[in-house]
mmCIF file of C-alpha atoms in Angstrom:
data_model
loop_
_atom_site.group_PDB
_atom_site.id
_atom_site.type_symbol
_atom_site.label_atom_id
_atom_site.label_comp_id
_atom_site.label_asym_id
_atom_site.label_seq_id
_atom_site.Cartn_x
_atom_site.Cartn_y
_atom_site.Cartn_z
ATOM 1 C CA MET A 1 -17.384 187.705 -2.583
ATOM 2 C CA GLU A 2 -15.037 190.293 -3.447
ATOM 3 C CA ARG A 3 -16.628 193.120 -1.899
ATOM 4 C CA ILE A 4 -16.138 190.658 1.039
ATOM 5 C CA HIS A 5 -12.451 190.385 0.376
ATOM 6 C CA HIS A 6 -12.071 193.816 0.129
ATOM 7 C CA ILE A 7 -13.453 194.697 2.888
ATOM 8 C CA ASN A 8 -12.098 191.991 5.665
ATOM 9 C CA PRO A 9 -8.981 193.413 7.541
ATOM 10 C CA PHE A 10 -6.939 190.019 7.317
ATOM 11 C CA ALA A 11 -7.735 189.144 3.914
ATOM 12 C CA LYS A 12 -4.150 188.417 2.332
ATOM 13 C CA ARG A 13 -3.480 190.976 -0.091
ATOM 14 C CA ASP A 14 -0.500 192.073 -2.555
ATOM 15 C CA SER A 15 -0.779 195.416 -2.423
ATOM 16 C CA HIS A 16 -2.157 198.440 -0.206
ATOM 17 C CA THR A 17 -3.666 201.422 -1.005
ATOM 18 C CA LYS A 18 -2.499 205.256 0.326
ATOM 19 C CA ASN A 19 -5.922 205.167 2.344
ATOM 20 C CA THR A 20 -4.820 201.544 4.185
ATOM 21 C CA VAL A 21 -1.909 202.573 5.191
ATOM 22 C CA VAL A 22 -2.343 205.984 6.729
ATOM 23 C CA LEU A 23 -4.803 204.043 8.432
ATOM 24 C CA TRP A 24 -2.367 201.183 9.555
ATOM 25 C CA TYR A 25 -0.676 204.055 10.778
ATOM 26 C CA ILE A 26 -3.502 204.909 13.424
ATOM 27 C CA PHE A 27 -3.933 201.792 15.091
ATOM 28 C CA THR A 28 -0.573 200.012 15.334
ATOM 29 C CA ILE A 29 1.101 202.668 16.955
ATOM 30 C CA VAL A 30 -2.724 203.410 19.190
ATOM 31 C CA THR A 31 -2.904 199.859 19.681
ATOM 32 C CA TRP A 32 1.435 199.544 20.091
ATOM 33 C CA LEU A 33 0.824 202.697 23.314
ATOM 34 C CA LEU A 34 -2.010 201.216 24.144
ATOM 35 C CA SER A 35 -0.624 197.780 25.050
ATOM 36 C CA ILE A 36 2.609 199.546 26.571
ATOM 37 C CA VAL A 37 1.872 202.334 28.936
ATOM 38 C CA VAL A 38 -1.148 199.353 31.261
ATOM 39 C CA SER A 39 1.913 196.825 30.601
ATOM 40 C CA VAL A 40 4.217 199.763 32.239
ATOM 41 C CA TYR A 41 1.285 201.467 34.475
ATOM 42 C CA TYR A 42 0.397 198.023 35.863
ATOM 43 C CA THR A 43 4.044 196.642 37.037
ATOM 44 C CA PHE A 44 4.099 200.204 39.119
ATOM 45 C CA HIS A 45 0.672 200.437 39.839
ATOM 46 C CA HIS A 46 -2.248 198.402 41.166
ATOM 47 C CA PRO A 47 -5.682 199.011 40.135
ATOM 48 C CA HIS A 48 -8.001 201.349 42.573
ATOM 49 C CA ASP A 49 -11.063 199.896 41.086
ATOM 50 C CA GLY A 50 -12.911 196.980 40.841
ATOM 51 C CA VAL A 51 -14.082 193.848 43.943
ATOM 52 C CA TRP A 52 -11.298 191.624 43.811
ATOM 53 C CA PRO A 53 -8.098 191.348 45.106
ATOM 54 C CA ARG A 54 -6.606 194.014 43.157
ATOM 55 C CA ARG A 55 -2.743 194.011 42.568
ATOM 56 C CA LYS A 56 0.178 195.500 40.287
ATOM 57 C CA ILE A 57 1.627 192.335 37.034
ATOM 58 C CA TRP A 58 3.836 190.430 39.229
ATOM 59 C CA LYS A 59 2.242 191.022 42.693
ATOM 60 C CA GLN A 60 -0.734 188.261 40.675
ATOM 61 C CA ASN A 61 2.340 186.795 39.463
ATOM 62 C CA ASP A 62 3.486 185.669 42.995
ATOM 63 C CA ALA A 63 0.903 186.226 45.520
ATOM 64 C CA PHE A 64 -0.320 182.541 44.079
ATOM 65 C CA HIS A 65 3.051 180.265 43.829
ATOM 66 C CA THR A 66 1.923 177.948 41.237
ATOM 67 C CA ALA A 67 3.532 175.789 39.117
ATOM 68 C CA PHE A 68 3.525 178.462 36.213
ATOM 69 C CA ARG A 69 4.577 181.479 38.363
ATOM 70 C CA MET A 70 7.518 182.899 36.637
ATOM 71 C CA ASN A 71 10.496 184.677 37.153
ATOM 72 C CA HIS A 72 9.243 188.401 36.384
ATOM 73 C CA ILE A 73 12.737 189.765 36.074
ATOM 74 C CA ILE A 74 12.731 187.535 33.476
ATOM 75 C CA ALA A 75 9.307 187.889 32.140
ATOM 76 C CA SER A 76 10.193 191.250 32.410
ATOM 77 C CA ILE A 77 13.575 191.620 29.996
ATOM 78 C CA TYR A 78 11.305 189.375 27.260
ATOM 79 C CA TRP A 79 8.855 192.107 27.054
ATOM 80 C CA ILE A 80 10.767 195.063 27.482
ATOM 81 C CA VAL A 81 12.682 193.042 24.180
ATOM 82 C CA LEU A 82 9.586 192.422 22.687
ATOM 83 C CA PHE A 83 8.369 195.374 22.889
ATOM 84 C CA ILE A 84 11.975 197.974 20.771
ATOM 85 C CA LEU A 85 11.303 194.823 18.419
ATOM 86 C CA GLN A 86 8.237 196.306 17.931
ATOM 87 C CA GLY A 87 8.913 199.074 17.495
ATOM 88 C CA GLY A 88 11.328 198.375 15.209
ATOM 89 C CA TYR A 89 8.303 197.049 12.767
ATOM 90 C CA ILE A 90 6.309 199.536 12.806
ATOM 91 C CA ALA A 91 8.987 201.725 11.569
ATOM 92 C CA HIS A 92 8.640 200.116 8.701
ATOM 93 C CA LEU A 93 5.775 201.424 7.936
ATOM 94 C CA PHE A 94 7.373 204.104 6.584
ATOM 95 C CA SER A 95 9.439 202.549 4.080
ATOM 96 C CA THR A 96 9.674 204.050 0.849
ATOM 97 C CA ASN A 97 10.419 200.037 0.085
ATOM 98 C CA VAL A 98 7.385 198.946 -1.483
ATOM 99 C CA GLU A 99 7.623 195.593 -0.430
ATOM 100 C CA ARG A 100 8.925 195.860 2.215
ATOM 101 C CA LEU A 101 5.622 197.933 3.567
ATOM 102 C CA ASN A 102 3.415 195.334 2.094
ATOM 103 C CA SER A 103 4.425 193.281 4.267
ATOM 104 C CA ALA A 104 4.239 195.003 7.429
ATOM 105 C CA CYS A 105 1.051 196.013 6.245
ATOM 106 C CA SER A 106 -0.122 192.625 5.611
ATOM 107 C CA VAL A 107 0.173 191.471 9.442
ATOM 108 C CA GLY A 108 -1.050 194.888 10.493
ATOM 109 C CA SER A 109 -5.027 194.116 11.474
ATOM 110 C CA HIS A 110 -3.611 190.505 13.512
ATOM 111 C CA PHE A 111 -0.985 193.045 15.439
ATOM 112 C CA ILE A 112 -3.457 195.369 15.797
ATOM 113 C CA LEU A 113 -5.802 192.968 17.311
ATOM 114 C CA ASN A 114 -3.171 191.417 19.681
ATOM 115 C CA ASN A 115 -2.312 194.423 21.236
ATOM 116 C CA LEU A 116 -6.271 194.860 21.993
ATOM 117 C CA PHE A 117 -6.240 191.411 23.311
ATOM 118 C CA HIS A 118 -3.303 192.149 25.282
ATOM 119 C CA PHE A 119 -4.713 195.435 26.915
ATOM 120 C CA ALA A 120 -7.791 193.631 28.172
ATOM 121 C CA PHE A 121 -5.799 190.684 29.497
ATOM 122 C CA VAL A 122 -3.571 193.052 31.448
ATOM 123 C CA MET A 123 -6.651 194.846 32.553
ATOM 124 C CA LEU A 124 -8.315 192.308 33.648
ATOM 125 C CA PHE A 125 -5.450 190.110 34.960
ATOM 126 C CA VAL A 126 -4.542 192.933 37.864
ATOM 127 C CA ARG A 127 -8.281 192.546 39.076
ATOM 128 C CA SER A 128 -8.234 189.108 39.568
ATOM 129 C CA TYR A 129 -10.840 188.569 36.931
ATOM 130 C CA PHE A 130 -8.364 185.471 35.805
ATOM 131 C CA GLY A 131 -11.375 183.513 33.503
ATOM 132 C CA TRP A 132 -12.111 186.753 31.769
ATOM 133 C CA ALA A 133 -8.490 186.561 31.283
ATOM 134 C CA GLU A 134 -8.199 183.169 29.748
ATOM 135 C CA LEU A 135 -11.203 183.789 27.500
ATOM 136 C CA PHE A 136 -8.783 186.940 25.736
ATOM 137 C CA ILE A 137 -5.425 185.390 26.112
ATOM 138 C CA ILE A 138 -7.192 181.899 23.618
ATOM 139 C CA LEU A 139 -8.784 184.551 21.917
ATOM 140 C CA ASN A 140 -5.561 186.040 21.532
ATOM 141 C CA PHE A 141 -3.392 182.573 20.558
ATOM 142 C CA ILE A 142 -6.425 181.800 18.000
ATOM 143 C CA ASN A 143 -5.490 184.898 16.421
ATOM 144 C CA LEU A 144 -2.006 184.344 16.373
ATOM 145 C CA SER A 145 -1.915 181.003 15.310
ATOM 146 C CA SER A 146 -3.753 181.801 12.396
ATOM 147 C CA LEU A 147 -1.843 185.193 11.956
ATOM 148 C CA TYR A 148 1.514 182.490 12.319
ATOM 149 C CA PHE A 149 -0.064 180.396 9.800
ATOM 150 C CA ARG A 150 -1.453 182.622 7.032
ATOM 151 C CA HIS A 151 2.129 183.743 7.120
ATOM 152 C CA PRO A 152 4.370 181.980 7.081
ATOM 153 C CA GLY A 153 6.798 183.433 5.432
ATOM 154 C CA TYR A 154 7.613 186.757 6.558
ATOM 155 C CA ALA A 155 11.718 188.255 7.126
ATOM 156 C CA ARG A 156 12.572 188.266 11.064
ATOM 157 C CA PHE A 157 11.948 191.827 11.182
ATOM 158 C CA ILE A 158 7.839 191.384 11.036
ATOM 159 C CA HIS A 159 7.769 187.740 12.217
ATOM 160 C CA TRP A 160 10.038 187.838 15.529
ATOM 161 C CA PRO A 161 8.382 190.651 16.739
ATOM 162 C CA VAL A 162 4.490 191.156 15.614
ATOM 163 C CA VAL A 163 4.179 186.593 15.096
ATOM 164 C CA SER A 164 6.664 184.523 17.352
ATOM 165 C CA GLY A 165 7.275 186.866 19.802
ATOM 166 C CA PRO A 166 4.021 187.178 21.246
ATOM 167 C CA LEU A 167 2.606 183.852 19.874
ATOM 168 C CA ALA A 168 5.522 182.232 22.504
ATOM 169 C CA TRP A 169 4.165 184.540 25.079
ATOM 170 C CA THR A 170 0.223 183.407 25.108
ATOM 171 C CA PHE A 171 0.638 180.422 24.664
ATOM 172 C CA VAL A 172 2.370 179.828 28.193
ATOM 173 C CA ALA A 173 0.389 182.452 29.414
ATOM 174 C CA ILE A 174 -2.460 180.388 28.439
ATOM 175 C CA TYR A 175 -1.310 177.893 31.440
ATOM 176 C CA TRP A 176 0.538 181.200 33.540
ATOM 177 C CA ASN A 177 -2.739 182.387 33.892
ATOM 178 C CA GLY A 178 -4.469 179.690 33.911
ATOM 179 C CA ALA A 179 -3.051 177.642 36.967
ATOM 180 C CA ILE A 180 -3.975 180.651 38.115
ATOM 181 C CA MET A 181 -7.837 180.530 38.140
ATOM 182 C CA VAL A 182 -8.673 177.465 38.727
ATOM 183 C CA PRO A 183 -9.843 176.132 42.133
ATOM 184 C CA HIS A 184 -7.352 175.512 44.785
ATOM 185 C CA PRO A 185 -4.176 176.223 42.500
ATOM 186 C CA GLU A 186 -1.360 175.683 45.352
ATOM 187 C CA SER A 187 -2.875 172.122 45.839
ATOM 188 C CA LEU A 188 -0.528 168.788 44.958
ATOM 189 C CA VAL A 189 -3.201 168.247 42.640
ATOM 190 C CA ALA A 190 -2.278 171.262 40.350
ATOM 191 C CA ARG A 191 0.676 170.794 40.359
ATOM 192 C CA ILE A 192 1.065 167.240 39.780
ATOM 193 C CA PHE A 193 -1.052 168.861 36.817
ATOM 194 C CA GLY A 194 1.756 171.443 35.846
ATOM 195 C CA ASN A 195 4.096 168.924 36.066
ATOM 196 C CA ILE A 196 2.347 166.958 33.258
ATOM 197 C CA PHE A 197 1.505 170.385 31.279
ATOM 198 C CA ILE A 198 4.969 172.187 31.428
ATOM 199 C CA TRP A 199 6.082 169.523 28.919
ATOM 200 C CA SER A 200 3.469 171.519 26.423
ATOM 201 C CA ILE A 201 6.472 173.741 25.820
ATOM 202 C CA LEU A 202 9.275 171.463 24.977
ATOM 203 C CA VAL A 203 6.603 169.736 22.535
ATOM 204 C CA TYR A 204 4.389 172.910 20.833
ATOM 205 C CA GLY A 205 8.777 174.978 20.505
ATOM 206 C CA LEU A 206 10.210 171.837 18.738
ATOM 207 C CA PHE A 207 6.925 171.537 16.243
ATOM 208 C CA PHE A 208 8.303 174.422 15.388
ATOM 209 C CA ILE A 209 11.803 174.188 14.828
ATOM 210 C CA VAL A 210 11.175 171.169 13.390
ATOM 211 C CA VAL A 211 8.373 171.873 11.224
ATOM 212 C CA TYR A 212 9.113 175.096 10.000
ATOM 213 C CA LYS A 213 12.661 175.813 11.571
ATOM 214 C CA ASP A 214 11.794 178.442 13.495
ATOM 215 C CA TYR A 215 14.294 179.320 15.863
ATOM 216 C CA THR A 216 12.938 182.470 17.133
ATOM 217 C CA MET A 217 10.214 180.195 18.559
ATOM 218 C CA GLY A 218 12.436 177.913 20.159
ATOM 219 C CA PHE A 219 14.306 180.890 21.752
ATOM 220 C CA ASN A 220 11.642 182.510 23.128
ATOM 221 C CA LEU A 221 10.088 179.780 24.903
ATOM 222 C CA SER A 222 13.565 178.594 26.069
ATOM 223 C CA VAL A 223 13.396 182.021 27.370
ATOM 224 C CA LEU A 224 9.739 181.577 29.068
ATOM 225 C CA SER A 225 10.986 178.197 30.326
ATOM 226 C CA ALA A 226 13.488 180.083 32.159
ATOM 227 C CA ALA A 227 11.229 182.440 34.169
ATOM 228 C CA ILE A 228 9.647 179.962 34.879
ATOM 229 C CA GLY A 229 12.459 177.576 36.160
ATOM 230 C CA VAL A 230 14.246 180.188 38.076
ATOM 231 C CA ALA A 231 11.039 181.372 40.208
ATOM 232 C CA GLN A 232 9.827 177.604 40.470
ATOM 233 C CA PHE A 233 14.138 176.772 41.518
ATOM 234 C CA PHE A 234 13.290 179.623 44.543
ATOM 235 C CA ARG A 235 10.135 178.788 45.955
ATOM 236 C CA GLN A 236 10.635 174.888 46.620
ATOM 237 C CA ILE A 237 14.496 173.209 45.813
ATOM 238 C CA ILE A 238 13.127 169.544 46.080
ATOM 239 C CA ALA A 239 10.569 169.603 43.494
ATOM 240 C CA PHE A 240 10.502 168.424 39.972
ATOM 241 C CA GLN A 241 9.300 171.437 38.222
ATOM 242 C CA TRP A 242 12.181 173.749 38.282
ATOM 243 C CA ILE A 243 14.098 170.803 37.314
ATOM 244 C CA PHE A 244 11.565 170.561 34.110
ATOM 245 C CA ALA A 245 11.287 173.950 33.386
ATOM 246 C CA PHE A 246 15.610 174.217 33.002
ATOM 247 C CA VAL A 247 15.890 171.029 30.731
ATOM 248 C CA ILE A 248 13.084 171.768 28.549
ATOM 249 C CA MET A 249 14.997 175.213 28.382
ATOM 250 C CA ALA A 250 17.946 173.557 27.779
ATOM 251 C CA VAL A 251 16.950 170.718 24.952
ATOM 252 C CA LEU A 252 14.702 174.253 23.215
ATOM 253 C CA PHE A 253 17.796 176.407 23.253
ATOM 254 C CA ILE A 254 20.293 173.636 21.970
ATOM 255 C CA ALA A 255 17.351 172.364 18.951
ATOM 256 C CA THR A 256 18.260 176.774 18.472
ATOM 257 C CA LEU A 257 21.391 176.778 18.536
ATOM 258 C CA VAL A 258 21.509 173.234 15.620
ATOM 259 C CA VAL A 259 18.848 175.630 13.015
ATOM 260 C CA ALA A 260 19.636 178.743 14.067
ATOM 261 C CA VAL A 261 23.685 178.449 13.491
ATOM 262 C CA PRO A 262 23.559 176.954 9.734
ATOM 263 C CA ALA A 263 20.393 179.443 9.169
ATOM 264 C CA ALA A 264 23.425 182.708 9.767
ATOM 265 C CA THR A 265 25.917 180.788 7.989
ATOM 266 C CA GLY A 266 24.113 179.720 5.558
ATOM 267 C CA GLY A 267 24.311 176.406 5.887
ATOM 268 C CA ASN A 268 21.449 174.032 5.577
ATOM 269 C CA VAL A 269 19.805 171.395 8.105
ATOM 270 C CA LYS A 270 18.076 168.943 6.955
ATOM 271 C CA PHE A 271 14.606 167.457 9.332
ATOM 272 C CA ALA A 272 12.987 164.147 9.157
ATOM 273 C CA ARG A 273 9.812 165.425 9.154
ATOM 274 C CA ALA A 274 10.671 168.806 6.956
ATOM 275 C CA ARG A 275 9.850 168.594 3.483
ATOM 276 C CA GLU A 276 12.161 170.595 0.508
ATOM 277 C CA SER A 277 9.295 173.181 0.415
ATOM 278 C CA ASP A 278 9.758 174.165 4.067
ATOM 279 C CA THR A 279 13.042 176.359 2.404
ATOM 280 C CA GLU A 280 10.154 178.293 0.542
ATOM 281 C CA ARG A 281 7.559 179.058 3.547
ATOM 282 C CA ALA A 282 9.523 179.626 6.469
ATOM 283 C CA PRO A 283 8.905 181.606 8.839
ATOM 284 C CA LEU A 284 12.349 183.293 8.807
ATOM 285 C CA LEU A 285 13.587 184.455 4.684
ATOM 286 C CA GLY A 286 14.943 187.447 4.122
#
């Protein structure tokens, strides 16, 4: 068992050897750059291979007027900020502070896997392999959920760019890509299901805000809800989806402020479902 624990890249460790740290340097930077390059390239170029329709990332988004179609400007800003924050996380791999270095290395394997899954998703998505793309989103959702619940106590410089930012996007992307994947994605039945499933974003966000006091998840999901709301509004003013999206955005944003403001000022907010031990396991310590 000790040998398995030693070679398992996802195992919890209190310290890391010099060789392990060097490997994290290499794989983290390479896969992060791979994730950025493929995202940027296919934002401005369409693929030249494949048998199905080949489009840029946001051309695919605009080609299907689904209930989860996003505003590409808001979604792009989300990803630009996320990539910048991830660069800050990577910088901590070079920290001389042993505690910060160990914390950064502890989530490295999940972050590397997230980058690889994101790369695979983009490559499949722009080539209209939506079923396979959905598989990789779900696998990444499992990966990031495991990361969140196994490592809930890391500081903001790790939690936001490595855990909550990618996890919030992946959760919404399951619906975004899934809505395109299903037969007749623009039909009335599909939009009715969209009107129902969009509320899961609110439930999901409130879960993390109430139980973990995680205002980063609330903020991330409110931004992505805004991206859906704006796109739905410009598609059809007389409709429910954009109203639902903006309501979800507002509720999550207010709930985020309720938690974030006391945290920033040193206050304390207690929720009915939150236990005192939450303070010890909250993702936003430090």
